[in-house]
């Protein structure tokens, strides 16, 4: 037994070429086989790779999908993102606890099923949703739960659960509006054939003329990024596609990967040509593992057609191929430098910049990290020309944008729209009457009040990576903000002090106010903390983690004012509660002045 | 201007910088103190504490990692930045469990000294009161995680100075902690009391046993002069 186990570890490490850089894949494979990564497994992996145990543990302890303790044969990860809870996830959670017989965070007595919560899995358009050993279940109703659990207990397919890949996950497309750029019919190889008849400089110049900017959130000009990368001298350059899509309420890359994977790979190949890379990576969030079969097939087909591999499209010396790297549950890995660390088989801790990834990225080589949608745009620009692209959208935001709309609206889903559409128009389109607020750009973006609904979705006005969450008139908006802060607490990587500690303190301080124990001074403290975390944090996660609070303090001051009490200070320490136990033991009930407890 | 030296401007004062230097290194050389906790002159920077954050051409950046380049305009000793730094120090206090009067490091502790320097008298933030593990398994060195600020100095020193990898991190977010390269604790690693890592900790967390009170209270590093005086002294004597 012990020998078999050591053999399994060694074989797995061998399978990935004894390459320390593939630690992520090694850990994923062993976790799938063993159900958890014990201290013994960690030691064996370290020995087999010739590295330190503490390095393996460092990485293994970071990702939410890796468990260090034995878990049930099946793990149900119920999504508890804000939209999912708005749409009944709490009732589904209760049904799971009843059917499984344990609470979330625990494993059933028979050791068969574990219950866990997980942040947004990219299914906000079809909530409540869950991942069961990698398979996606959507629109779960409480009455479905006993059947799902019974099937899992029997250890067979059935109920709503099937084994295996893409087909078995029940994901609706919900592509509500197609557009000319991303969701238009494509001909495989059209963009690559054009590109290889241009010089690399001309390809970049075409993007420059199209004025295309990154769709992942930061809006950096894509041509400039490719140009920096191309011009950085090194023995290798890399194309990295950011398919981590972790911002709650975003699911547009899911739809691209399902419908237009060819267009994405086309864009990555064009990028490879332009920056002089031979290797590209698609970093795919672990939650989208259900898509991997389909994506691998698409890659295989492209290799057969000569669109990947050597001398692509007959262009002598243009060699390029793509590997897919699966993540393992960490929002911060969407941050480009954390993504690169993860790609190197390490914990997803962001790096300090400079140097930027275009100077020193994957394996310290120049790397261009681009969003899935950005790479699709790049392919189309080469195919149809810069003028065609730049004619759409606004002056500083050319082309179309994919918006993933969820929450309180009639038609949640993905919309491809020209930049410049107002929030108001968008709400009309998706069927959202009387919204009290719209969260644009996810928790890290901003919470807009009706007075701002005339503003336009664009880099120059209201930017977004694609997440649009509608809050109807009945919602408890500040409770939703509290859940957003909880998300950041769970997802902070912990590298730097202001974000690691500050997010937890923000949550405590907000809860104090929401519990009606706050005064004006507490709101000031909330703001002071928020601005500190925003200004002093190391990466974009911390720099935006206070936004749910800071933007609602600004746009919905009345909601806070209605909660606070007059006076200077109410202690967060509850004396009555603290001494309750000793009161019970001694049987004494001291008289405490009401104002002070 | 020659290729060799560059000039950066810190709080309106011109400071010379050499290529390859960070803003913080250039400032140190010129006798300008930028608060810091996770930086150590013998080690590569870690970027953990963010106390050294300055504004570079108006944008916040950590000076221990940011390369100096000609013409950078830097804000450092401003009330705005010092208030942010004070809040971070406060965060570090409430994250751990610090009882200075009963701590061996008191007077030599950089966290405590930084609190004094920045004028933090008593935390206004709630204590997190997290249970944290003590590791006294090693015969000469102990880890009292209640006092760890996760500056990573031990881990970098072990790698870079000692050529070992005794320390690393474990977990994420608020559950992140300092970990050791053994299945059973520090005694299970190749840690030696002679390692640089044994004496690199800015706080009372990673300490050598039986040395605690060799220097009496009252004669310790920061008992009479605030932290940063050694650096500022350079300017005074120039
Ligand atoms: C916490 C955090 C999460 C992010 N997540 C994503 C993501 O899931 N997808 C993405 O494309 N960009 C994400 N970004 C932005 C990336 O760092 C990077 O700017 C982007 O991938 C660049 O691609 P683009 O220029 O095509 O937009 C994230 C940034 C931060 C700070
Ligand atoms: S800001 Fe948060 S996520 Fe980013 S490095 Fe700091 S702790 Fe990690
Ligand atoms: S480590 Fe420093 S701050 Fe903490 S208790 Fe000891 S002396 Fe005080
Ligand atoms: S033990 Fe000391 S040196 Fe190591 S991370 Fe903690 S505070 Fe820093
Ligand atoms: S000293 Fe620069 S981040 Fe700590």
PDB file of N, CA and C in Angstrom, chain A residues 72-158:
ATOM      1  N   UNK A  72     -14.472  13.946   1.386  1.00  0.00           N
ATOM      2  CA  UNK A  72     -15.369  12.934   0.838  1.00  0.00           C
ATOM      3  C   UNK A  72     -14.984  12.581  -0.598  1.00  0.00           C
ATOM      4  N   UNK A  73     -15.498  11.452  -1.078  1.00  0.00           N
ATOM      5  CA  UNK A  73     -15.185  11.056  -2.453  1.00  0.00           C
ATOM      6  C   UNK A  73     -15.715  12.103  -3.430  1.00  0.00           C
ATOM      7  N   UNK A  74     -16.850  12.691  -3.047  1.00  0.00           N
ATOM      8  CA  UNK A  74     -17.384  13.794  -3.849  1.00  0.00           C
ATOM      9  C   UNK A  74     -17.332  15.076  -3.028  1.00  0.00           C
ATOM     10  N   UNK A  75     -16.933  16.157  -3.652  1.00  0.00           N
ATOM     11  CA  UNK A  75     -17.005  17.458  -2.989  1.00  0.00           C
ATOM     12  C   UNK A  75     -17.996  18.326  -3.751  1.00  0.00           C
ATOM     13  N   UNK A  76     -19.006  18.776  -3.019  1.00  0.00           N
ATOM     14  CA  UNK A  76     -19.979  19.697  -3.605  1.00  0.00           C
ATOM     15  C   UNK A  76     -19.538  21.102  -3.248  1.00  0.00           C
ATOM     16  N   UNK A  77     -19.214  21.887  -4.254  1.00  0.00           N
ATOM     17  CA  UNK A  77     -18.848  23.282  -4.004  1.00  0.00           C
ATOM     18  C   UNK A  77     -20.002  24.165  -4.474  1.00  0.00           C
ATOM     19  N   UNK A  78     -20.765  24.606  -3.514  1.00  0.00           N
ATOM     20  CA  UNK A  78     -21.910  25.453  -3.843  1.00  0.00           C
ATOM     21  C   UNK A  78     -21.436  26.894  -3.953  1.00  0.00           C
ATOM     22  N   UNK A  79     -21.844  27.535  -5.031  1.00  0.00           N
ATOM     23  CA  UNK A  79     -21.413  28.914  -5.242  1.00  0.00           C
ATOM     24  C   UNK A  79     -22.213  29.847  -4.329  1.00  0.00           C
ATOM     25  N   UNK A  80     -21.502  30.659  -3.555  1.00  0.00           N
ATOM     26  CA  UNK A  80     -22.215  31.591  -2.676  1.00  0.00           C
ATOM     27  C   UNK A  80     -21.949  33.056  -3.055  1.00  0.00           C
ATOM     28  N   UNK A  81     -21.766  33.280  -4.348  1.00  0.00           N
ATOM     29  CA  UNK A  81     -21.589  34.659  -4.817  1.00  0.00           C
ATOM     30  C   UNK A  81     -22.885  35.442  -4.583  1.00  0.00           C
ATOM     31  N   UNK A  82     -22.754  36.772  -4.600  1.00  0.00           N
ATOM     32  CA  UNK A  82     -23.886  37.637  -4.285  1.00  0.00           C
ATOM     33  C   UNK A  82     -25.123  37.299  -5.125  1.00  0.00           C
ATOM     34  N   UNK A  83     -24.942  37.192  -6.441  1.00  0.00           N
ATOM     35  CA  UNK A  83     -26.098  36.945  -7.311  1.00  0.00           C
ATOM     36  C   UNK A  83     -26.723  35.591  -7.004  1.00  0.00           C
ATOM     37  N   UNK A  84     -25.899  34.608  -6.715  1.00  0.00           N
ATOM     38  CA  UNK A  84     -26.407  33.267  -6.412  1.00  0.00           C
ATOM     39  C   UNK A  84     -27.249  33.296  -5.139  1.00  0.00           C
ATOM     40  N   UNK A  85     -26.810  34.085  -4.173  1.00  0.00           N
ATOM     41  CA  UNK A  85     -27.579  34.173  -2.923  1.00  0.00           C
ATOM     42  C   UNK A  85     -28.863  34.972  -3.128  1.00  0.00           C
ATOM     43  N   UNK A  86     -28.803  35.941  -4.050  1.00  0.00           N
ATOM     44  CA  UNK A  86     -30.026  36.679  -4.376  1.00  0.00           C
ATOM     45  C   UNK A  86     -31.059  35.737  -4.987  1.00  0.00           C
ATOM     46  N   UNK A  87     -30.574  34.697  -5.658  1.00  0.00           N
ATOM     47  CA  UNK A  87     -31.457  33.810  -6.413  1.00  0.00           C
ATOM     48  C   UNK A  87     -31.606  32.440  -5.752  1.00  0.00           C
ATOM     49  N   UNK A  88     -31.515  32.398  -4.439  1.00  0.00           N
ATOM     50  CA  UNK A  88     -31.911  31.177  -3.742  1.00  0.00           C
ATOM     51  C   UNK A  88     -30.823  30.216  -3.314  1.00  0.00           C
ATOM     52  N   UNK A  89     -29.544  30.616  -3.377  1.00  0.00           N
ATOM     53  CA  UNK A  89     -28.470  29.703  -2.978  1.00  0.00           C
ATOM     54  C   UNK A  89     -28.575  29.307  -1.499  1.00  0.00           C
ATOM     55  N   UNK A  90     -29.106  30.211  -0.668  1.00  0.00           N
ATOM     56  CA  UNK A  90     -29.194  29.893   0.763  1.00  0.00           C
ATOM     57  C   UNK A  90     -30.155  28.726   1.017  1.00  0.00           C
ATOM     58  N   UNK A  91     -31.270  28.706   0.291  1.00  0.00           N
ATOM     59  CA  UNK A  91     -32.239  27.608   0.452  1.00  0.00           C
ATOM     60  C   UNK A  91     -31.633  26.300  -0.055  1.00  0.00           C
ATOM     61  N   UNK A  92     -30.897  26.400  -1.172  1.00  0.00           N
ATOM     62  CA  UNK A  92     -30.246  25.203  -1.716  1.00  0.00           C
ATOM     63  C   UNK A  92     -29.192  24.690  -0.722  1.00  0.00           C
ATOM     64  N   UNK A  93     -28.505  25.615  -0.082  1.00  0.00           N
ATOM     65  CA  UNK A  93     -27.488  25.227   0.907  1.00  0.00           C
ATOM     66  C   UNK A  93     -28.141  24.430   2.029  1.00  0.00           C
ATOM     67  N   UNK A  94     -29.277  24.938   2.500  1.00  0.00           N
ATOM     68  CA  UNK A  94     -29.980  24.252   3.589  1.00  0.00           C
ATOM     69  C   UNK A  94     -30.377  22.841   3.144  1.00  0.00           C
ATOM     70  N   UNK A  95     -30.874  22.742   1.910  1.00  0.00           N
ATOM     71  CA  UNK A  95     -31.283  21.436   1.409  1.00  0.00           C
ATOM     72  C   UNK A  95     -30.089  20.472   1.351  1.00  0.00           C
ATOM     73  N   UNK A  96     -28.935  20.985   0.958  1.00  0.00           N
ATOM     74  CA  UNK A  96     -27.742  20.127   0.914  1.00  0.00           C
ATOM     75  C   UNK A  96     -27.346  19.681   2.320  1.00  0.00           C
ATOM     76  N   UNK A  97     -27.400  20.613   3.263  1.00  0.00           N
ATOM     77  CA  UNK A  97     -27.013  20.247   4.631  1.00  0.00           C
ATOM     78  C   UNK A  97     -27.928  19.154   5.171  1.00  0.00           C
ATOM     79  N   UNK A  98     -29.217  19.274   4.867  1.00  0.00           N
ATOM     80  CA  UNK A  98     -30.158  18.263   5.326  1.00  0.00           C
ATOM     81  C   UNK A  98     -29.914  16.915   4.659  1.00  0.00           C
ATOM     82  N   UNK A  99     -29.743  16.955   3.349  1.00  0.00           N
ATOM     83  CA  UNK A  99     -29.596  15.701   2.607  1.00  0.00           C
ATOM     84  C   UNK A  99     -28.270  15.006   2.914  1.00  0.00           C
ATOM     85  N   UNK A 100     -27.218  15.786   3.105  1.00  0.00           N
ATOM     86  CA  UNK A 100     -25.906  15.186   3.337  1.00  0.00           C
ATOM     87  C   UNK A 100     -25.709  14.889   4.827  1.00  0.00           C
ATOM     88  N   UNK A 101     -26.352  15.696   5.659  1.00  0.00           N
ATOM     89  CA  UNK A 101     -26.239  15.465   7.096  1.00  0.00           C
ATOM     90  C   UNK A 101     -25.023  16.106   7.737  1.00  0.00           C
ATOM     91  N   UNK A 102     -24.493  17.137   7.094  1.00  0.00           N
ATOM     92  CA  UNK A 102     -23.410  17.896   7.726  1.00  0.00           C
ATOM     93  C   UNK A 102     -23.474  19.343   7.253  1.00  0.00           C
ATOM     94  N   UNK A 103     -22.724  20.194   7.912  1.00  0.00           N
ATOM     95  CA  UNK A 103     -22.720  21.607   7.546  1.00  0.00           C
ATOM     96  C   UNK A 103     -21.672  21.882   6.471  1.00  0.00           C
ATOM     97  N   UNK A 104     -21.753  23.060   5.881  1.00  0.00           N
ATOM     98  CA  UNK A 104     -20.721  23.455   4.923  1.00  0.00           C
ATOM     99  C   UNK A 104     -19.377  23.565   5.641  1.00  0.00           C
ATOM    100  N   UNK A 105     -18.331  23.102   4.961  1.00  0.00           N
ATOM    101  CA  UNK A 105     -17.011  23.047   5.579  1.00  0.00           C
ATOM    102  C   UNK A 105     -16.754  21.693   6.224  1.00  0.00           C
ATOM    103  N   UNK A 106     -17.755  20.792   6.159  1.00  0.00           N
ATOM    104  CA  UNK A 106     -17.595  19.475   6.794  1.00  0.00           C
ATOM    105  C   UNK A 106     -17.790  18.344   5.781  1.00  0.00           C
ATOM    106  N   UNK A 107     -17.522  17.110   6.261  1.00  0.00           N
ATOM    107  CA  UNK A 107     -17.713  15.904   5.446  1.00  0.00           C
ATOM    108  C   UNK A 107     -18.743  15.010   6.134  1.00  0.00           C
ATOM    109  N   UNK A 108     -19.577  14.368   5.334  1.00  0.00           N
ATOM    110  CA  UNK A 108     -20.637  13.522   5.905  1.00  0.00           C
ATOM    111  C   UNK A 108     -20.037  12.379   6.719  1.00  0.00           C
ATOM    112  N   UNK A 109     -20.841  11.823   7.620  1.00  0.00           N
ATOM    113  CA  UNK A 109     -20.329  10.794   8.530  1.00  0.00           C
ATOM    114  C   UNK A 109     -19.803   9.573   7.786  1.00  0.00           C
ATOM    115  N   UNK A 110     -20.486   9.188   6.713  1.00  0.00           N
ATOM    116  CA  UNK A 110     -20.013   8.024   5.951  1.00  0.00           C
ATOM    117  C   UNK A 110     -18.781   8.366   5.109  1.00  0.00           C
ATOM    118  N   UNK A 111     -18.302   9.607   5.216  1.00  0.00           N
ATOM    119  CA  UNK A 111     -17.073   9.988   4.516  1.00  0.00           C
ATOM    120  C   UNK A 111     -17.234  10.105   3.017  1.00  0.00           C
ATOM    121  N   UNK A 112     -18.472  10.137   2.535  1.00  0.00           N
ATOM    122  CA  UNK A 112     -18.651  10.120   1.086  1.00  0.00           C
ATOM    123  C   UNK A 112     -18.731  11.518   0.463  1.00  0.00           C
ATOM    124  N   UNK A 113     -19.340  12.456   1.184  1.00  0.00           N
ATOM    125  CA  UNK A 113     -19.597  13.757   0.560  1.00  0.00           C
ATOM    126  C   UNK A 113     -19.116  14.908   1.446  1.00  0.00           C
ATOM    127  N   UNK A 114     -18.394  15.843   0.849  1.00  0.00           N
ATOM    128  CA  UNK A 114     -17.996  17.062   1.559  1.00  0.00           C
ATOM    129  C   UNK A 114     -18.767  18.243   0.988  1.00  0.00           C
ATOM    130  N   UNK A 115     -19.090  19.183   1.856  1.00  0.00           N
ATOM    131  CA  UNK A 115     -19.771  20.408   1.427  1.00  0.00           C
ATOM    132  C   UNK A 115     -18.835  21.595   1.595  1.00  0.00           C
ATOM    133  N   UNK A 116     -18.702  22.375   0.540  1.00  0.00           N
ATOM    134  CA  UNK A 116     -17.853  23.570   0.590  1.00  0.00           C
ATOM    135  C   UNK A 116     -18.583  24.703  -0.117  1.00  0.00           C
ATOM    136  N   UNK A 117     -18.222  25.917   0.264  1.00  0.00           N
ATOM    137  CA  UNK A 117     -18.679  27.068  -0.512  1.00  0.00           C
ATOM    138  C   UNK A 117     -17.568  27.480  -1.460  1.00  0.00           C
ATOM    139  N   UNK A 118     -17.940  28.099  -2.562  1.00  0.00           N
ATOM    140  CA  UNK A 118     -16.936  28.603  -3.482  1.00  0.00           C
ATOM    141  C   UNK A 118     -17.445  29.934  -4.044  1.00  0.00           C
ATOM    142  N   UNK A 119     -16.529  30.883  -4.317  1.00  0.00           N
ATOM    143  CA  UNK A 119     -16.998  32.149  -4.897  1.00  0.00           C
ATOM    144  C   UNK A 119     -17.450  31.943  -6.340  1.00  0.00           C
ATOM    145  N   UNK A 120     -17.891  33.008  -6.972  1.00  0.00           N
ATOM    146  CA  UNK A 120     -18.474  32.979  -8.316  1.00  0.00           C
ATOM    147  C   UNK A 120     -17.769  31.995  -9.255  1.00  0.00           C
ATOM    148  N   UNK A 121     -18.530  31.041  -9.813  1.00  0.00           N
ATOM    149  CA  UNK A 121     -17.942  30.079 -10.749  1.00  0.00           C
ATOM    150  C   UNK A 121     -18.296  30.423 -12.194  1.00  0.00           C
ATOM    151  N   UNK A 122     -18.760  31.651 -12.397  1.00  0.00           N
ATOM    152  CA  UNK A 122     -19.036  32.095 -13.765  1.00  0.00           C
ATOM    153  C   UNK A 122     -20.378  31.626 -14.298  1.00  0.00           C
ATOM    154  N   UNK A 123     -21.345  31.423 -13.387  1.00  0.00           N
ATOM    155  CA  UNK A 123     -22.674  30.950 -13.796  1.00  0.00           C
ATOM    156  C   UNK A 123     -23.758  31.871 -13.244  1.00  0.00           C
ATOM    157  N   UNK A 124     -23.432  33.128 -13.035  1.00  0.00           N
ATOM    158  CA  UNK A 124     -24.402  34.047 -12.427  1.00  0.00           C
ATOM    159  C   UNK A 124     -25.646  34.220 -13.276  1.00  0.00           C
ATOM    160  N   UNK A 125     -25.595  33.821 -14.538  1.00  0.00           N
ATOM    161  CA  UNK A 125     -26.779  33.929 -15.391  1.00  0.00           C
ATOM    162  C   UNK A 125     -27.700  32.718 -15.236  1.00  0.00           C
ATOM    163  N   UNK A 126     -27.283  31.723 -14.473  1.00  0.00           N
ATOM    164  CA  UNK A 126     -28.121  30.533 -14.289  1.00  0.00           C
ATOM    165  C   UNK A 126     -27.984  29.993 -12.860  1.00  0.00           C
ATOM    166  N   UNK A 127     -28.204  30.860 -11.891  1.00  0.00           N
ATOM    167  CA  UNK A 127     -28.023  30.461 -10.491  1.00  0.00           C
ATOM    168  C   UNK A 127     -29.231  29.696  -9.969  1.00  0.00           C
ATOM    169  N   UNK A 128     -29.110  29.066  -8.814  1.00  0.00           N
ATOM    170  CA  UNK A 128     -27.903  28.742  -8.055  1.00  0.00           C
ATOM    171  C   UNK A 128     -27.109  27.623  -8.745  1.00  0.00           C
ATOM    172  N   UNK A 129     -25.816  27.678  -8.589  1.00  0.00           N
ATOM    173  CA  UNK A 129     -24.963  26.720  -9.283  1.00  0.00           C
ATOM    174  C   UNK A 129     -23.959  26.096  -8.328  1.00  0.00           C
ATOM    175  N   UNK A 130     -23.413  24.988  -8.753  1.00  0.00           N
ATOM    176  CA  UNK A 130     -22.427  24.290  -7.927  1.00  0.00           C
ATOM    177  C   UNK A 130     -21.481  23.498  -8.810  1.00  0.00           C
ATOM    178  N   UNK A 131     -20.318  23.194  -8.252  1.00  0.00           N
ATOM    179  CA  UNK A 131     -19.361  22.300  -8.904  1.00  0.00           C
ATOM    180  C   UNK A 131     -19.332  21.014  -8.101  1.00  0.00           C
ATOM    181  N   UNK A 132     -19.538  19.892  -8.787  1.00  0.00           N
ATOM    182  CA  UNK A 132     -19.421  18.620  -8.095  1.00  0.00           C
ATOM    183  C   UNK A 132     -18.301  17.841  -8.770  1.00  0.00           C
ATOM    184  N   UNK A 133     -17.181  17.725  -8.084  1.00  0.00           N
ATOM    185  CA  UNK A 133     -15.988  17.107  -8.675  1.00  0.00           C
ATOM    186  C   UNK A 133     -15.735  17.624 -10.092  1.00  0.00           C
ATOM    187  N   UNK A 134     -15.832  18.911 -10.257  1.00  0.00           N
ATOM    188  CA  UNK A 134     -15.508  19.510 -11.550  1.00  0.00           C
ATOM    189  C   UNK A 134     -16.682  19.639 -12.507  1.00  0.00           C
ATOM    190  N   UNK A 135     -17.769  18.938 -12.234  1.00  0.00           N
ATOM    191  CA  UNK A 135     -18.947  19.024 -13.104  1.00  0.00           C
ATOM    192  C   UNK A 135     -19.829  20.180 -12.636  1.00  0.00           C
ATOM    193  N   UNK A 136     -20.325  20.954 -13.589  1.00  0.00           N
ATOM    194  CA  UNK A 136     -21.121  22.123 -13.242  1.00  0.00           C
ATOM    195  C   UNK A 136     -22.612  21.785 -13.202  1.00  0.00           C
ATOM    196  N   UNK A 137     -23.270  22.126 -12.114  1.00  0.00           N
ATOM    197  CA  UNK A 137     -24.726  22.026 -12.033  1.00  0.00           C
ATOM    198  C   UNK A 137     -25.272  23.438 -11.933  1.00  0.00           C
ATOM    199  N   UNK A 138     -26.332  23.724 -12.687  1.00  0.00           N
ATOM    200  CA  UNK A 138     -26.895  25.073 -12.626  1.00  0.00           C
ATOM    201  C   UNK A 138     -28.387  25.017 -12.338  1.00  0.00           C
ATOM    202  N   UNK A 139     -28.929  26.173 -12.026  1.00  0.00           N
ATOM    203  CA  UNK A 139     -30.356  26.296 -11.693  1.00  0.00           C
ATOM    204  C   UNK A 139     -30.816  25.192 -10.751  1.00  0.00           C
ATOM    205  N   UNK A 140     -30.077  25.003  -9.691  1.00  0.00           N
ATOM    206  CA  UNK A 140     -30.429  23.955  -8.730  1.00  0.00           C
ATOM    207  C   UNK A 140     -31.598  24.445  -7.887  1.00  0.00           C
ATOM    208  N   UNK A 141     -32.600  23.584  -7.757  1.00  0.00           N
ATOM    209  CA  UNK A 141     -33.717  23.913  -6.871  1.00  0.00           C
ATOM    210  C   UNK A 141     -33.606  23.042  -5.630  1.00  0.00           C
ATOM    211  N   UNK A 142     -34.093  23.530  -4.495  1.00  0.00           N
ATOM    212  CA  UNK A 142     -33.996  22.708  -3.273  1.00  0.00           C
ATOM    213  C   UNK A 142     -34.545  21.300  -3.492  1.00  0.00           C
ATOM    214  N   UNK A 143     -35.613  21.176  -4.289  1.00  0.00           N
ATOM    215  CA  UNK A 143     -36.207  19.844  -4.473  1.00  0.00           C
ATOM    216  C   UNK A 143     -35.330  18.915  -5.321  1.00  0.00           C
ATOM    217  N   UNK A 144     -34.327  19.471  -6.031  1.00  0.00           N
ATOM    218  CA  UNK A 144     -33.409  18.614  -6.807  1.00  0.00           C
ATOM    219  C   UNK A 144     -32.365  17.957  -5.917  1.00  0.00           C
ATOM    220  N   UNK A 145     -32.160  18.571  -4.749  1.00  0.00           N
ATOM    221  CA  UNK A 145     -30.991  18.202  -3.960  1.00  0.00           C
ATOM    222  C   UNK A 145     -30.979  16.749  -3.487  1.00  0.00           C
ATOM    223  N   UNK A 146     -32.105  16.220  -2.929  1.00  0.00           N
ATOM    224  CA  UNK A 146     -32.062  14.822  -2.471  1.00  0.00           C
ATOM    225  C   UNK A 146     -31.628  13.858  -3.576  1.00  0.00           C
ATOM    226  N   UNK A 147     -32.113  14.078  -4.790  1.00  0.00           N
ATOM    227  CA  UNK A 147     -31.749  13.206  -5.907  1.00  0.00           C
ATOM    228  C   UNK A 147     -30.266  13.277  -6.223  1.00  0.00           C
ATOM    229  N   UNK A 148     -29.709  14.508  -6.222  1.00  0.00           N
ATOM    230  CA  UNK A 148     -28.282  14.682  -6.513  1.00  0.00           C
ATOM    231  C   UNK A 148     -27.455  13.944  -5.464  1.00  0.00           C
ATOM    232  N   UNK A 149     -27.851  14.125  -4.208  1.00  0.00           N
ATOM    233  CA  UNK A 149     -27.080  13.527  -3.114  1.00  0.00           C
ATOM    234  C   UNK A 149     -27.192  12.003  -3.143  1.00  0.00           C
ATOM    235  N   UNK A 150     -28.394  11.493  -3.423  1.00  0.00           N
ATOM    236  CA  UNK A 150     -28.568  10.037  -3.481  1.00  0.00           C
ATOM    237  C   UNK A 150     -27.688   9.439  -4.574  1.00  0.00           C
ATOM    238  N   UNK A 151     -27.635  10.088  -5.734  1.00  0.00           N
ATOM    239  CA  UNK A 151     -26.802   9.584  -6.836  1.00  0.00           C
ATOM    240  C   UNK A 151     -25.333   9.581  -6.437  1.00  0.00           C
ATOM    241  N   UNK A 152     -24.905  10.635  -5.746  1.00  0.00           N
ATOM    242  CA  UNK A 152     -23.504  10.700  -5.321  1.00  0.00           C
ATOM    243  C   UNK A 152     -23.195   9.608  -4.305  1.00  0.00           C
ATOM    244  N   UNK A 153     -24.154   9.372  -3.402  1.00  0.00           N
ATOM    245  CA  UNK A 153     -23.951   8.341  -2.362  1.00  0.00           C
ATOM    246  C   UNK A 153     -23.767   6.974  -2.997  1.00  0.00           C
ATOM    247  N   UNK A 154     -24.585   6.695  -4.009  1.00  0.00           N
ATOM    248  CA  UNK A 154     -24.494   5.406  -4.689  1.00  0.00           C
ATOM    249  C   UNK A 154     -23.208   5.307  -5.497  1.00  0.00           C
ATOM    250  N   UNK A 155     -22.603   6.448  -5.717  1.00  0.00           N
ATOM    251  CA  UNK A 155     -21.340   6.443  -6.437  1.00  0.00           C
ATOM    252  C   UNK A 155     -21.513   6.142  -7.904  1.00  0.00           C
ATOM    253  N   UNK A 156     -22.685   6.444  -8.432  1.00  0.00           N
ATOM    254  CA  UNK A 156     -22.890   6.201  -9.851  1.00  0.00           C
ATOM    255  C   UNK A 156     -23.446   7.466 -10.490  1.00  0.00           C
ATOM    256  N   UNK A 157     -23.399   7.499 -11.785  1.00  0.00           N
ATOM    257  CA  UNK A 157     -24.029   8.611 -12.487  1.00  0.00           C
ATOM    258  C   UNK A 157     -25.516   8.514 -12.257  1.00  0.00           C
ATOM    259  N   UNK A 158     -26.273   9.445 -12.756  1.00  0.00           N
ATOM    260  CA  UNK A 158     -27.701   9.377 -12.517  1.00  0.00           C
ATOM    261  C   UNK A 158     -28.161  10.641 -11.855  1.00  0.00           C
TER     262      UNK A 158
END
